[in-house]
């Protein structure tokens, strides 16, 4: 039975290859054994092209024209059986990645293992719960803090340096005024009988808004309070990262041979800004790659030259009019082209997607 299924799937694959815009092309420039082989995948107006950096070139499209028409007709009848999983695969592979960055006035935690998100601290500015929510949501995508773990809460406290016994609004509230609490924005449930960490206050009086504080005994304490009370608050902004394809990350250019092959593969011209994965999470001019926190120094580049340093937090790369790779720091909210990279762990190869 397994043999029959194998033959069936082979039949479907052959038929699909014969009618699709798929082709394999080997890009000149690297030894297939001695150099790191990579595979690059691009999407262009619905067509799909797979490119191997191995040494020379070949195409697969024309060979399937020789297959008998009867054979292809039978195979085409079986295509719907395989369409759904294949469509799902293409979707996951071609979801765009975006740069990692924080909005103005937001910052990353000093311990990013606790949470990769961006946070804003109101400091000495205290507001009612509803005003705090409005302040947070005035930054598109942000919301009033949703503390998920004790490690995250500790990292928030350490990052912003507030003292113990400071009431801090969270996004939890009871919109129906009946003691049933949800977090604003996503309506995720919150229950005082099963707090995410720490402990509940000794007396819960079914007030409509929830605050959290670190007690003198260094225990996180959740409490319900009047929504019109004015407290300090934390806003949270989910940081978008290049992980919609599991294991993928924003491009890390390692050498000029790789960069030239990427450019040749995707065909972009000169003076085209391209995001890479390097950024300065602490806004201090010290850059690391998002994927592994590996350091990047703009004064000691892997290849190419530096355009200038303007004290921005994200890094892009481009080929200038002299055909020299040029590195530059840019504002993280700029919308520019980006390249995503996916290690092929089985054969130690790499998949890259280009998003115009």
Short mmCIF file of C-alpha atoms in Angstrom, two decimals, residues 15 34 40 46 52 56 64 76 86 153 169 183 197 201 221 225 235 268 275 295 297 300 314 332:
data_model
loop_
_atom_site.label_atom_id
_atom_site.label_comp_id
_atom_site.label_asym_id
_atom_site.label_seq_id
_atom_site.Cartn_x
_atom_site.Cartn_y
_atom_site.Cartn_z
CA UNK A 15 2.10 16.76 -13.31
CA UNK A 34 33.97 23.44 -1.03
CA UNK A 40 17.23 30.88 -2.89
CA UNK A 46 2.68 34.37 -8.79
CA UNK A 52 20.66 26.80 -6.28
CA UNK A 56 26.52 26.00 -13.16
CA UNK A 64 8.39 17.60 -18.91
CA UNK A 76 -4.15 16.25 -13.60
CA UNK A 86 0.78 22.48 -1.18
CA UNK A 153 7.50 41.36 35.02
CA UNK A 169 -2.19 49.36 35.62
CA UNK A 183 -7.40 41.85 28.81
CA UNK A 197 2.25 34.34 38.49
CA UNK A 201 -4.49 40.54 46.92
CA UNK A 221 0.59 41.11 43.81
CA UNK A 225 -9.10 48.85 41.95
CA UNK A 235 2.34 49.99 27.42
CA UNK A 268 17.82 44.39 -7.77
CA UNK A 275 17.03 45.70 5.54
CA UNK A 295 27.82 41.61 17.07
CA UNK A 297 30.55 46.79 14.10
CA UNK A 300 34.79 46.77 11.05
CA UNK A 314 18.56 49.64 12.33
CA UNK A 332 13.70 51.52 11.99
#
